[in-house]
Amino acid sequence: AQSVTQLGSHVSVSEGALVLLRCNYSSSVPPYLFWYVQYPNQGLQLLLKYTSAATLVKGINGFEAEFKKSETSFHLTKPSAHMSDAAEYFCAVSLTGNQFYFGTGTSLTVIP
Amino acid sequence: DAMVIQNPRYQVTQFGKPVTLSCSQTLNHNVMYWYQQKSSQAPKLLFHYYDKDFNNEADTPDNFQSRRPNTSFCFLDIRSPGLGDAAMYLCATSPWGGTHSNQPQHFGDGTRLSIL
């Protein structure tokens, strides 16, 4: 079965520090992977997606993620955290039939 | 801008009183989804439509129904809401990308449902 695991339900970083949110996938076929961000009382907004064209994917708001097949990982990074990055982040994998499987989410806190 | 719109943003209903949540889209996507999201949890898929073809998740309670009268609109009906149904309900759309799709889902801002 295809799924994703997000390590760390809560991550805190200082403003200006590196953001690293972890996502590992299990897949029997080449996966399509996505990162979404959710701000309080809002829907999910697509940050970036991996579709096998390039292993390093750049997204919106300065985020990027690197697909590493050997590690079955798709970690999300941002070089310098901003207060506005505080939100819930979800990794997702595309299943057959256009269905997504979401990870359990990571809540990012940015400390001033 | 093309988008997914959910109305209302906040809905309060009484225990056992039917409620309908609505979703509209201007993206002309043929797949529409309804998710339930409880506090600090991932969205849970309730059902989805591929055009008019309805697909129910096995563990979606019978209390939840859906209608899609046309491409643009989709409704979530909760026939007899219980306290456990209080949650954020998210609508999403995507274009059909085949049996294994790289198409992202586009989400509305959700409707937060409270049960009195």
Tab-separated table of C-alpha atoms in Angstrom, chain B residues 59-100:
chain	number	residue	atom	x	y	z
B	59	ASP	CA	-15.857	3.861	6.022
B	60	THR	CA	-17.943	6.941	5.220
B	61	PRO	CA	-21.060	6.831	7.427
B	62	ASP	CA	-24.444	6.503	5.729
B	63	ASN	CA	-25.355	9.782	7.394
B	64	PHE	CA	-23.263	11.543	4.779
B	65	GLN	CA	-24.593	11.941	1.268
B	66	SER	CA	-23.500	13.973	-1.729
B	67	ARG	CA	-24.967	15.414	-4.897
B	68	ARG	CA	-23.326	16.802	-7.984
B	69	PRO	CA	-25.974	18.335	-10.256
B	70	ASN	CA	-23.438	19.667	-12.758
B	71	THR	CA	-19.696	20.108	-13.286
B	72	SER	CA	-19.502	23.289	-11.229
B	73	PHE	CA	-21.395	22.378	-8.082
B	74	CYS	CA	-21.199	19.688	-5.446
B	75	PHE	CA	-23.130	19.391	-2.178
B	76	LEU	CA	-22.526	17.543	1.043
B	77	ASP	CA	-25.663	16.560	2.959
B	78	ILE	CA	-25.511	15.411	6.549
B	79	ARG	CA	-28.870	13.870	7.301
B	80	SER	CA	-28.749	13.731	11.097
B	81	PRO	CA	-25.653	15.444	12.436
B	82	GLY	CA	-24.194	14.138	15.645
B	83	LEU	CA	-21.716	15.823	17.954
B	84	GLY	CA	-18.940	13.767	16.370
B	85	ASP	CA	-19.612	15.364	13.000
B	86	ALA	CA	-18.350	18.747	14.146
B	87	ALA	CA	-15.344	19.370	11.910
B	88	MET	CA	-13.953	21.330	8.997
B	89	TYR	CA	-15.316	20.086	5.676
B	90	LEU	CA	-13.078	20.642	2.698
B	91	CYS	CA	-13.999	20.496	-0.960
B	92	ALA	CA	-11.296	19.898	-3.552
B	93	THR	CA	-11.103	19.494	-7.306
B	94	SER	CA	-8.651	18.111	-9.808
B	95	PRO	CA	-8.546	17.321	-13.489
B	96	TRP	CA	-8.644	13.632	-14.285
B	97	GLY	CA	-5.079	12.464	-14.812
B	98	GLY	CA	-5.567	8.823	-15.554
B	99	THR	CA	-5.240	5.823	-13.327
B	100	HIS	CA	-2.124	7.184	-11.616
